[in-house]
XYZ file of C-alpha atoms in Angstrom:
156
model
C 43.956 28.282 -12.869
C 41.325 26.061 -14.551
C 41.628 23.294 -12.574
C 41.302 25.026 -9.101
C 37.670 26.837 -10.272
C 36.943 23.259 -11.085
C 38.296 21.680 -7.815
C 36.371 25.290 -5.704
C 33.359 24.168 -7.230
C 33.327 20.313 -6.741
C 33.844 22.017 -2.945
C 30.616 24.056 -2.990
C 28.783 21.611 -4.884
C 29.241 19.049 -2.294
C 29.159 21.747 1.100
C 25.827 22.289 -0.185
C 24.660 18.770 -1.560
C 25.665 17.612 2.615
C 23.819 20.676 3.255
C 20.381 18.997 1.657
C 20.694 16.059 2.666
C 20.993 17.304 6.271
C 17.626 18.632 6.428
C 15.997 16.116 3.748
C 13.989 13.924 6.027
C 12.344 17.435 7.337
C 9.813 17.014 4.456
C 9.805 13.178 4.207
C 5.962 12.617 4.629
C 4.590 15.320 2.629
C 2.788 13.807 -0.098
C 3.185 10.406 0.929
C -0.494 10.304 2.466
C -3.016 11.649 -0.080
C -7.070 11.112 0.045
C -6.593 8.532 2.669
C -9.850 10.480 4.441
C -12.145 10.060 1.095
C -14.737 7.303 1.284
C -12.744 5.468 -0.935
C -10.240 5.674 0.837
C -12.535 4.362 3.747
C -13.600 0.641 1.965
C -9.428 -0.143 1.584
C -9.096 0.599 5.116
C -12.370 -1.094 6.166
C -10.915 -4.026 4.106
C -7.570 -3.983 5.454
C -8.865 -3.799 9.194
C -11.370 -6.532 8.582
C -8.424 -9.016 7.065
C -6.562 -8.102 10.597
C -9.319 -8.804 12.852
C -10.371 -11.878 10.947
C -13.506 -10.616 9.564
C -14.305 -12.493 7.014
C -17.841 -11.235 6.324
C -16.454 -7.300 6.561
C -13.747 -7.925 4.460
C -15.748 -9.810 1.528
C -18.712 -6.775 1.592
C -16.006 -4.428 0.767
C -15.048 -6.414 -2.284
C -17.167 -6.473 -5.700
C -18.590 -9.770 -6.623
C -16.197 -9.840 -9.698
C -13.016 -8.708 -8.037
C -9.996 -9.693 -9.378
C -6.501 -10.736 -7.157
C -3.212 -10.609 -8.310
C -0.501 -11.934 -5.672
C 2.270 -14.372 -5.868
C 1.729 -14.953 -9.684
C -1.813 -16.745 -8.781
C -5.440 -15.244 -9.591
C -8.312 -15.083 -7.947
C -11.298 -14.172 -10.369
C -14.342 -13.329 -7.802
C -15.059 -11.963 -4.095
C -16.534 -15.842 -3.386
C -13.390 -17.457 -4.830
C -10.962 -15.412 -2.542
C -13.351 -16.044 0.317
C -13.112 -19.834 0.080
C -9.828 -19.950 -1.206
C -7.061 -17.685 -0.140
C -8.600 -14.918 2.615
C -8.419 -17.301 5.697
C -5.057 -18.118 4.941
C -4.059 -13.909 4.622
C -6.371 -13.505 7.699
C -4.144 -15.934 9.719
C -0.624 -14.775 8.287
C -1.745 -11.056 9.034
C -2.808 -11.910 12.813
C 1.119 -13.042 13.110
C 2.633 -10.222 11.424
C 2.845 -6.068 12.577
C 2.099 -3.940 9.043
C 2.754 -0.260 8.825
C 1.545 1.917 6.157
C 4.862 4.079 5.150
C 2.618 5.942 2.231
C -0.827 5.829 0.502
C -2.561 7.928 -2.137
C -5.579 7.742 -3.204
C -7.264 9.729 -6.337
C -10.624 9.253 -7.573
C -11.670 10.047 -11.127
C -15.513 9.785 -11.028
C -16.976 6.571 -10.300
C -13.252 5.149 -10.024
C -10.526 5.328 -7.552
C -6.956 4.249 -7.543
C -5.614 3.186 -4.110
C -1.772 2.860 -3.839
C 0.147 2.192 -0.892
C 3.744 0.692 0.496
C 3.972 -0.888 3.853
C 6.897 -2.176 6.459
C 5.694 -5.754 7.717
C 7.530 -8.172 10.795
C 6.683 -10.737 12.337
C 7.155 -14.245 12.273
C 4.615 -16.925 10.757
C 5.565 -20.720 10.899
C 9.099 -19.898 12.738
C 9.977 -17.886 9.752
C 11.107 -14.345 10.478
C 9.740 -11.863 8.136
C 10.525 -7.877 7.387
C 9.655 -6.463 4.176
C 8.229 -3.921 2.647
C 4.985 -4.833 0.569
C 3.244 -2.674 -2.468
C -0.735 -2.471 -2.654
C -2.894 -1.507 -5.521
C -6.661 -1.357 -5.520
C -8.940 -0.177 -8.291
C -12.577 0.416 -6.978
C -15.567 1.052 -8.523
C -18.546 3.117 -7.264
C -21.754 0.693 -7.642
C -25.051 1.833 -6.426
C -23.542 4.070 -4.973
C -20.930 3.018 -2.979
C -17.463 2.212 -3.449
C -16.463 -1.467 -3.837
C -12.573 -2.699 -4.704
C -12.278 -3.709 -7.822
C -9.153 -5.275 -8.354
C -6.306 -5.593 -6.146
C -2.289 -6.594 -6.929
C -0.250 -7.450 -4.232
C 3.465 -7.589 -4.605
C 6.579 -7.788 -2.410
């Protein structure tokens, strides 16, 4: 008698864990896009189209003078040094590639804001296929008055 409640309710548990999972995706974007219209919000978009376009001058008066880069284990200690070092070469591999944003939050706490985000990228750069999805953090700052990016980590 024990063993069939058991085996009635492994039954139910699993009519109804189907039964969620059925209608899961329903919700799938809420809360994945939060304070993506602050101005904050604004400068990592500004600095992402800018890097797109090829930019160069947009995208380095978004950053503060004394950003700092992670990606790909290297460092990049200032908005000059990534300028004449590294954002050409993202400028060209992002012209080959298609990016889309699958979340992004961002939260300010005063005169900082955290920008997170995950993306889907394709494309192929240098006869290499790519498709991956790629994590973003930025830390800005508010100076003077506007926001500036801080510090940004890259990963994928």
């Amino acid at each position: 008698m024990k063993m069939k409640t058991i085996n009635i309710l492994l039954v139910l548990l699993m009519t109804f864990s189907f039964a969620a999972n059925a209608h899961g995706d329903k919700n799938k974007d809420k809360g994945l896009f939060k304070g993506v219209d602050t101005p904050a919000a604004k400068v990592v978009l500004a600095f992402h189209q800018a890097l797109e376009t090829g930019n160069q001058k947009q995208a380095r008066a978004q950053l503060a003078d004394d950003v700092t880069i992670f990606e790909g284990g290297r460092v990049e200690r200032s908005a000059d040094e990534y300028a004449h070092h590294h954002m050409l070469s993202d400028m060209k591999y992002l012209a080959a590639m298609k990016s889309d944003t699958l979340e992004h939050q961002v939260t300010i706490l005063g005169n900082t804001a955290i920008s997170a985000s995950r993306s889907q990228t394709t494309g192929t750069h240098k006869g290499v296929e790519r498709d991956y999805q790629g994590m973003e953090t930025m830390v800005l700052e508010k100076q003077n008055g506007e926001w500036k990016i801080k510090h940004i980590h890259w990963s994928h």
